[in-house]
Amino acid sequence: MDYGSMAADVLTFCDTHSLKNISLLGHSMGGKVVAAVALSPSLPSDLLSRLILVDMSPAKGPISTEFQSYVVGMKEIEARHTKSRKEADEVLQDYEKDLGVRQFLLTNLIPASPSVPQRFRIPLDYLEQGIKGLGDFPYDSGERTWDGKTLIIKGSKSKYVNRRNIPIAQQYFPNMKLETLEAGHWVHAEQTTDFVKVVTDFIKEH
């Protein structure tokens, strides 16, 4: 589970569907994926017209321990054979106090059946093995650039895009501009109307 492989999956999808002149948008981890697509040596010259990263920079850095604890909590949910989202949420409360984050993690939970307890769609062992790589990025700063129109949307209350990694993003994407919305990391959920307007205006720019 690395960004280079996920970017290759996106490029394969675009090729399979004969896509051209597209805009790519990614939030958080998805932001790093679309950034890796734009910087890939395999990117067709006529594929990408605009790039949008939502509250994420392509900088490298260690993954927060809280993400690793999420996997521990998710594995505990499966080990306890919980039968409802309420039970699963109660388990996660020991690992994450924010209800919104817990609800997001539980979107991957498959409801229990009479014979099978709840389980997650993604194999948690694989997630646990690969989670440390989420802080990585396939290219070093200055190694590759993409000169197309690039927008980074930052949540004002979030630390994922900050004064240390904005210059790094500009090295990868010299034609980059930054927009800040009054929100945390979940910019699109917290400021939906403003978010849609910023994205739409950017895509419509000539």
PDB file of C-alpha atoms in Angstrom:
ATOM      1  CA  MET A   1       0.000   0.000   0.000  1.00  0.00           C
ATOM      2  CA  ASP A   2       2.122   2.868  -1.311  1.00  0.00           C
ATOM      3  CA  TYR A   3       1.340   6.051  -3.212  1.00  0.00           C
ATOM      4  CA  GLY A   4       3.252   5.041  -6.321  1.00  0.00           C
ATOM      5  CA  SER A   5       1.131   1.901  -6.689  1.00  0.00           C
ATOM      6  CA  MET A   6      -2.115   3.769  -6.036  1.00  0.00           C
ATOM      7  CA  ALA A   7      -1.152   6.426  -8.594  1.00  0.00           C
ATOM      8  CA  ALA A   8      -0.481   3.654 -11.109  1.00  0.00           C
ATOM      9  CA  ASP A   9      -3.995   2.298 -10.436  1.00  0.00           C
ATOM     10  CA  VAL A  10      -5.494   5.716 -11.210  1.00  0.00           C
ATOM     11  CA  LEU A  11      -3.484   5.980 -14.434  1.00  0.00           C
ATOM     12  CA  THR A  12      -4.595   2.499 -15.479  1.00  0.00           C
ATOM     13  CA  PHE A  13      -8.240   3.427 -14.833  1.00  0.00           C
ATOM     14  CA  CYS A  14      -7.901   6.602 -16.914  1.00  0.00           C
ATOM     15  CA  ASP A  15      -6.274   4.681 -19.758  1.00  0.00           C
ATOM     16  CA  THR A  16      -8.921   1.948 -19.666  1.00  0.00           C
ATOM     17  CA  HIS A  17     -11.674   4.549 -19.958  1.00  0.00           C
ATOM     18  CA  SER A  18      -9.818   6.697 -22.522  1.00  0.00           C
ATOM     19  CA  LEU A  19     -10.020   9.781 -20.310  1.00  0.00           C
ATOM     20  CA  LYS A  20      -8.413  13.061 -21.346  1.00  0.00           C
ATOM     21  CA  ASN A  21      -8.227  16.634 -20.050  1.00  0.00           C
ATOM     22  CA  ILE A  22      -9.503  15.718 -16.590  1.00  0.00           C
ATOM     23  CA  SER A  23      -9.387  17.418 -13.211  1.00  0.00           C
ATOM     24  CA  LEU A  24      -8.230  15.270 -10.304  1.00  0.00           C
ATOM     25  CA  LEU A  25      -9.223  15.987  -6.706  1.00  0.00           C
ATOM     26  CA  GLY A  26      -8.057  14.124  -3.629  1.00  0.00           C
ATOM     27  CA  HIS A  27      -8.614  14.696   0.088  1.00  0.00           C
ATOM     28  CA  SER A  28      -6.048  13.758   2.729  1.00  0.00           C
ATOM     29  CA  MET A  29      -4.389  10.501   1.660  1.00  0.00           C
ATOM     30  CA  GLY A  30      -6.197  10.863  -1.672  1.00  0.00           C
ATOM     31  CA  GLY A  31      -4.450  14.208  -2.078  1.00  0.00           C
ATOM     32  CA  LYS A  32      -1.089  12.472  -2.008  1.00  0.00           C
ATOM     33  CA  VAL A  33      -2.351   9.921  -4.520  1.00  0.00           C
ATOM     34  CA  VAL A  34      -3.441  12.537  -7.071  1.00  0.00           C
ATOM     35  CA  ALA A  35      -0.195  14.464  -6.489  1.00  0.00           C
ATOM     36  CA  ALA A  36       1.734  11.277  -7.282  1.00  0.00           C
ATOM     37  CA  VAL A  37      -0.364  10.867 -10.454  1.00  0.00           C
ATOM     38  CA  ALA A  38       0.542  14.389 -11.601  1.00  0.00           C
ATOM     39  CA  LEU A  39       4.248  13.793 -10.971  1.00  0.00           C
ATOM     40  CA  SER A  40       4.380  10.300 -12.461  1.00  0.00           C
ATOM     41  CA  PRO A  41       6.730   9.804 -15.442  1.00  0.00           C
ATOM     42  CA  SER A  42       3.905   7.725 -16.959  1.00  0.00           C
ATOM     43  CA  LEU A  43       1.424  10.626 -16.986  1.00  0.00           C
ATOM     44  CA  PRO A  44       0.135  11.175 -20.561  1.00  0.00           C
ATOM     45  CA  SER A  45       0.589  14.795 -21.622  1.00  0.00           C
ATOM     46  CA  ASP A  46      -3.116  15.164 -22.518  1.00  0.00           C
ATOM     47  CA  LEU A  47      -4.601  13.533 -19.424  1.00  0.00           C
ATOM     48  CA  LEU A  48      -4.496  16.062 -16.591  1.00  0.00           C
ATOM     49  CA  SER A  49      -5.606  19.695 -16.829  1.00  0.00           C
ATOM     50  CA  ARG A  50      -6.150  20.628 -13.169  1.00  0.00           C
ATOM     51  CA  LEU A  51      -5.057  19.214  -9.839  1.00  0.00           C
ATOM     52  CA  ILE A  52      -6.752  19.786  -6.473  1.00  0.00           C
ATOM     53  CA  LEU A  53      -5.323  18.674  -3.126  1.00  0.00           C
ATOM     54  CA  VAL A  54      -7.661  19.017  -0.161  1.00  0.00           C
ATOM     55  CA  ASP A  55      -5.925  19.611   3.172  1.00  0.00           C
ATOM     56  CA  MET A  56      -2.838  17.653   2.219  1.00  0.00           C
ATOM     57  CA  SER A  57       0.689  18.433   1.084  1.00  0.00           C
ATOM     58  CA  PRO A  58       2.980  16.025  -0.812  1.00  0.00           C
ATOM     59  CA  ALA A  59       5.664  16.421   1.851  1.00  0.00           C
ATOM     60  CA  LYS A  60       7.215  13.387   3.532  1.00  0.00           C
ATOM     61  CA  GLY A  61       6.897  12.891   7.273  1.00  0.00           C
ATOM     62  CA  PRO A  62       6.304  10.310   9.995  1.00  0.00           C
ATOM     63  CA  ILE A  63       2.757   9.053  10.391  1.00  0.00           C
ATOM     64  CA  SER A  64       0.981  10.100  13.567  1.00  0.00           C
ATOM     65  CA  THR A  65       0.662   7.430  16.242  1.00  0.00           C
ATOM     66  CA  GLU A  66      -3.080   8.115  16.387  1.00  0.00           C
ATOM     67  CA  PHE A  67      -3.501   6.476  12.972  1.00  0.00           C
ATOM     68  CA  GLN A  68      -1.780   3.348  14.168  1.00  0.00           C
ATOM     69  CA  SER A  69      -4.033   3.292  17.227  1.00  0.00           C
ATOM     70  CA  TYR A  70      -7.094   3.391  14.946  1.00  0.00           C
ATOM     71  CA  VAL A  71      -6.075   0.035  13.482  1.00  0.00           C
ATOM     72  CA  VAL A  72      -5.682  -1.394  16.981  1.00  0.00           C
ATOM     73  CA  GLY A  73      -9.201  -0.206  17.794  1.00  0.00           C
ATOM     74  CA  MET A  74     -10.643  -1.617  14.591  1.00  0.00           C
ATOM     75  CA  LYS A  75      -9.026  -4.975  15.280  1.00  0.00           C
ATOM     76  CA  GLU A  76     -10.510  -4.935  18.772  1.00  0.00           C
ATOM     77  CA  ILE A  77     -13.969  -4.402  17.261  1.00  0.00           C
ATOM     78  CA  GLU A  78     -13.548  -7.568  15.205  1.00  0.00           C
ATOM     79  CA  ALA A  79     -12.033  -9.521  18.095  1.00  0.00           C
ATOM     80  CA  ARG A  80     -14.981  -8.670  20.346  1.00  0.00           C
ATOM     81  CA  HIS A  81     -17.464  -9.874  17.700  1.00  0.00           C
ATOM     82  CA  THR A  82     -19.544  -6.722  18.067  1.00  0.00           C
ATOM     83  CA  LYS A  83     -23.022  -6.867  16.594  1.00  0.00           C
ATOM     84  CA  SER A  84     -24.014  -3.201  16.217  1.00  0.00           C
ATOM     85  CA  ARG A  85     -22.464   0.117  15.234  1.00  0.00           C
ATOM     86  CA  LYS A  86     -23.204   1.362  18.743  1.00  0.00           C
ATOM     87  CA  GLU A  87     -21.076  -1.421  20.234  1.00  0.00           C
ATOM     88  CA  ALA A  88     -18.326  -0.764  17.717  1.00  0.00           C
ATOM     89  CA  ASP A  89     -18.403   2.966  18.470  1.00  0.00           C
ATOM     90  CA  GLU A  90     -18.082   2.264  22.186  1.00  0.00           C
ATOM     91  CA  VAL A  91     -14.888   0.313  21.494  1.00  0.00           C
ATOM     92  CA  LEU A  92     -13.452   3.125  19.360  1.00  0.00           C
ATOM     93  CA  GLN A  93     -14.095   5.717  22.062  1.00  0.00           C
ATOM     94  CA  ASP A  94     -11.017   4.404  23.855  1.00  0.00           C
ATOM     95  CA  TYR A  95      -8.939   5.304  20.770  1.00  0.00           C
ATOM     96  CA  GLU A  96     -10.605   8.449  19.375  1.00  0.00           C
ATOM     97  CA  LYS A  97     -12.742  11.033  21.183  1.00  0.00           C
ATOM     98  CA  ASP A  98     -13.967  12.833  18.054  1.00  0.00           C
ATOM     99  CA  LEU A  99     -17.349  11.427  17.001  1.00  0.00           C
ATOM    100  CA  GLY A 100     -16.872  12.513  13.387  1.00  0.00           C
ATOM    101  CA  VAL A 101     -13.609  10.583  13.059  1.00  0.00           C
ATOM    102  CA  ARG A 102     -15.166   7.495  14.644  1.00  0.00           C
ATOM    103  CA  GLN A 103     -18.119   7.655  12.271  1.00  0.00           C
ATOM    104  CA  PHE A 104     -15.726   7.932   9.338  1.00  0.00           C
ATOM    105  CA  LEU A 105     -13.784   4.845  10.465  1.00  0.00           C
ATOM    106  CA  LEU A 106     -17.029   2.907  10.893  1.00  0.00           C
ATOM    107  CA  THR A 107     -18.137   3.568   7.297  1.00  0.00           C
ATOM    108  CA  ASN A 108     -15.912   0.603   6.410  1.00  0.00           C
ATOM    109  CA  LEU A 109     -17.788  -1.704   8.775  1.00  0.00           C
ATOM    110  CA  ILE A 110     -19.917  -4.478   7.244  1.00  0.00           C
ATOM    111  CA  PRO A 111     -23.074  -5.025   9.328  1.00  0.00           C
ATOM    112  CA  ALA A 112     -23.440  -8.273  11.227  1.00  0.00           C
ATOM    113  CA  SER A 113     -25.565 -11.125   9.913  1.00  0.00           C
ATOM    114  CA  PRO A 114     -27.244 -13.796  12.089  1.00  0.00           C
ATOM    115  CA  SER A 115     -24.186 -16.024  11.741  1.00  0.00           C
ATOM    116  CA  VAL A 116     -21.313 -13.561  11.144  1.00  0.00           C
ATOM    117  CA  PRO A 117     -20.303 -10.671  13.447  1.00  0.00           C
ATOM    118  CA  GLN A 118     -19.358  -7.240  12.132  1.00  0.00           C
ATOM    119  CA  ARG A 119     -16.122  -6.971  10.207  1.00  0.00           C
ATOM    120  CA  PHE A 120     -14.284  -4.347   8.182  1.00  0.00           C
ATOM    121  CA  ARG A 121     -14.220  -4.390   4.387  1.00  0.00           C
ATOM    122  CA  ILE A 122     -10.476  -3.833   4.281  1.00  0.00           C
ATOM    123  CA  PRO A 123      -8.072  -6.509   5.589  1.00  0.00           C
ATOM    124  CA  LEU A 124      -6.835  -4.954   8.825  1.00  0.00           C
ATOM    125  CA  ASP A 125      -3.583  -6.945   8.837  1.00  0.00           C
ATOM    126  CA  TYR A 126      -2.638  -5.412   5.471  1.00  0.00           C
ATOM    127  CA  LEU A 127      -3.624  -1.965   6.720  1.00  0.00           C
ATOM    128  CA  GLU A 128      -1.499  -2.431   9.822  1.00  0.00           C
ATOM    129  CA  GLN A 129       1.507  -3.480   7.729  1.00  0.00           C
ATOM    130  CA  GLY A 130       1.217  -0.552   5.352  1.00  0.00           C
ATOM    131  CA  ILE A 131       0.089   2.296   7.569  1.00  0.00           C
ATOM    132  CA  LYS A 132       3.576   3.605   8.341  1.00  0.00           C
ATOM    133  CA  GLY A 133       4.039   4.239   4.615  1.00  0.00           C
ATOM    134  CA  LEU A 134       1.171   6.737   4.599  1.00  0.00           C
ATOM    135  CA  GLY A 135       3.584   9.479   5.632  1.00  0.00           C
ATOM    136  CA  ASP A 136       5.856   8.753   2.684  1.00  0.00           C
ATOM    137  CA  PHE A 137       5.783  10.109  -0.875  1.00  0.00           C
ATOM    138  CA  PRO A 138       7.337   8.520  -3.987  1.00  0.00           C
ATOM    139  CA  TYR A 139       9.343  11.585  -5.071  1.00  0.00           C
ATOM    140  CA  ASP A 140      11.824  13.813  -3.291  1.00  0.00           C
ATOM    141  CA  SER A 141      11.353  17.555  -3.333  1.00  0.00           C
ATOM    142  CA  GLY A 142      12.829  18.942  -6.550  1.00  0.00           C
ATOM    143  CA  GLU A 143      12.994  15.536  -8.208  1.00  0.00           C
ATOM    144  CA  ARG A 144       9.902  16.077 -10.359  1.00  0.00           C
ATOM    145  CA  THR A 145       7.498  18.920 -11.085  1.00  0.00           C
ATOM    146  CA  TRP A 146       4.111  19.371 -12.726  1.00  0.00           C
ATOM    147  CA  ASP A 147       3.485  22.817 -14.185  1.00  0.00           C
ATOM    148  CA  GLY A 148      -0.281  22.547 -14.586  1.00  0.00           C
ATOM    149  CA  LYS A 149      -2.863  24.508 -12.619  1.00  0.00           C
ATOM    150  CA  THR A 150      -2.869  23.286  -9.024  1.00  0.00           C
ATOM    151  CA  LEU A 151      -5.078  24.228  -6.084  1.00  0.00           C
ATOM    152  CA  ILE A 152      -4.501  23.302  -2.454  1.00  0.00           C
ATOM    153  CA  ILE A 153      -7.493  23.849  -0.173  1.00  0.00           C
ATOM    154  CA  LYS A 154      -6.506  24.106   3.471  1.00  0.00           C
ATOM    155  CA  GLY A 155      -8.673  23.858   6.571  1.00  0.00           C
ATOM    156  CA  SER A 156      -7.769  26.778   8.843  1.00  0.00           C
ATOM    157  CA  LYS A 157      -7.993  24.579  11.954  1.00  0.00           C
ATOM    158  CA  SER A 158      -5.963  21.736  10.454  1.00  0.00           C
ATOM    159  CA  LYS A 159      -2.196  21.238  10.633  1.00  0.00           C
ATOM    160  CA  TYR A 160      -1.818  19.022   7.547  1.00  0.00           C
ATOM    161  CA  VAL A 161      -0.966  22.009   5.351  1.00  0.00           C
ATOM    162  CA  ASN A 162       1.353  24.376   7.193  1.00  0.00           C
ATOM    163  CA  ARG A 163       4.147  26.929   6.796  1.00  0.00           C
ATOM    164  CA  ARG A 164       6.774  24.163   6.670  1.00  0.00           C
ATOM    165  CA  ASN A 165       5.277  22.065   3.885  1.00  0.00           C
ATOM    166  CA  ILE A 166       3.670  24.755   1.691  1.00  0.00           C
ATOM    167  CA  PRO A 167       7.099  25.664   0.186  1.00  0.00           C
ATOM    168  CA  ILE A 168       7.678  21.959  -0.491  1.00  0.00           C
ATOM    169  CA  ALA A 169       4.363  21.738  -2.343  1.00  0.00           C
ATOM    170  CA  GLN A 170       5.359  24.799  -4.399  1.00  0.00           C
ATOM    171  CA  GLN A 171       8.555  23.050  -5.491  1.00  0.00           C
ATOM    172  CA  TYR A 172       6.507  20.168  -6.904  1.00  0.00           C
ATOM    173  CA  PHE A 173       3.749  22.395  -8.291  1.00  0.00           C
ATOM    174  CA  PRO A 174       5.095  25.845  -9.253  1.00  0.00           C
ATOM    175  CA  ASN A 175       1.715  26.931 -10.684  1.00  0.00           C
ATOM    176  CA  MET A 176       0.021  26.344  -7.332  1.00  0.00           C
ATOM    177  CA  LYS A 177      -2.377  28.534  -5.407  1.00  0.00           C
ATOM    178  CA  LEU A 178      -3.663  28.132  -1.859  1.00  0.00           C
ATOM    179  CA  GLU A 179      -7.215  28.659  -0.588  1.00  0.00           C
ATOM    180  CA  THR A 180      -8.100  28.484   3.108  1.00  0.00           C
ATOM    181  CA  LEU A 181     -11.574  27.699   4.446  1.00  0.00           C
ATOM    182  CA  GLU A 182     -12.731  27.959   8.059  1.00  0.00           C
ATOM    183  CA  ALA A 183     -12.693  24.250   8.857  1.00  0.00           C
ATOM    184  CA  GLY A 184     -10.711  21.373  10.234  1.00  0.00           C
ATOM    185  CA  HIS A 185      -9.342  18.482   8.183  1.00  0.00           C
ATOM    186  CA  TRP A 186     -12.776  17.521   6.815  1.00  0.00           C
ATOM    187  CA  VAL A 187     -13.056  20.709   4.767  1.00  0.00           C
ATOM    188  CA  HIS A 188     -15.580  19.378   2.264  1.00  0.00           C
ATOM    189  CA  ALA A 189     -17.915  18.155   5.026  1.00  0.00           C
ATOM    190  CA  GLU A 190     -17.606  21.178   7.306  1.00  0.00           C
ATOM    191  CA  GLN A 191     -17.857  23.914   4.655  1.00  0.00           C
ATOM    192  CA  THR A 192     -19.654  22.149   1.825  1.00  0.00           C
ATOM    193  CA  THR A 193     -21.108  25.194   0.057  1.00  0.00           C
ATOM    194  CA  ASP A 194     -17.887  27.214   0.125  1.00  0.00           C
ATOM    195  CA  PHE A 195     -15.863  24.143  -0.800  1.00  0.00           C
ATOM    196  CA  VAL A 196     -17.982  23.417  -3.870  1.00  0.00           C
ATOM    197  CA  LYS A 197     -17.739  27.052  -4.970  1.00  0.00           C
ATOM    198  CA  VAL A 198     -13.936  27.150  -4.625  1.00  0.00           C
ATOM    199  CA  VAL A 199     -13.539  23.909  -6.570  1.00  0.00           C
ATOM    200  CA  THR A 200     -16.057  24.892  -9.264  1.00  0.00           C
ATOM    201  CA  ASP A 201     -14.511  28.326  -9.760  1.00  0.00           C
ATOM    202  CA  PHE A 202     -11.047  26.793 -10.069  1.00  0.00           C
ATOM    203  CA  ILE A 203     -12.139  24.218 -12.639  1.00  0.00           C
ATOM    204  CA  LYS A 204     -13.964  26.871 -14.672  1.00  0.00           C
ATOM    205  CA  GLU A 205     -10.913  29.143 -14.825  1.00  0.00           C
ATOM    206  CA  HIS A 206      -9.432  29.515 -18.324  1.00  0.00           C
TER     207      HIS A 206
END
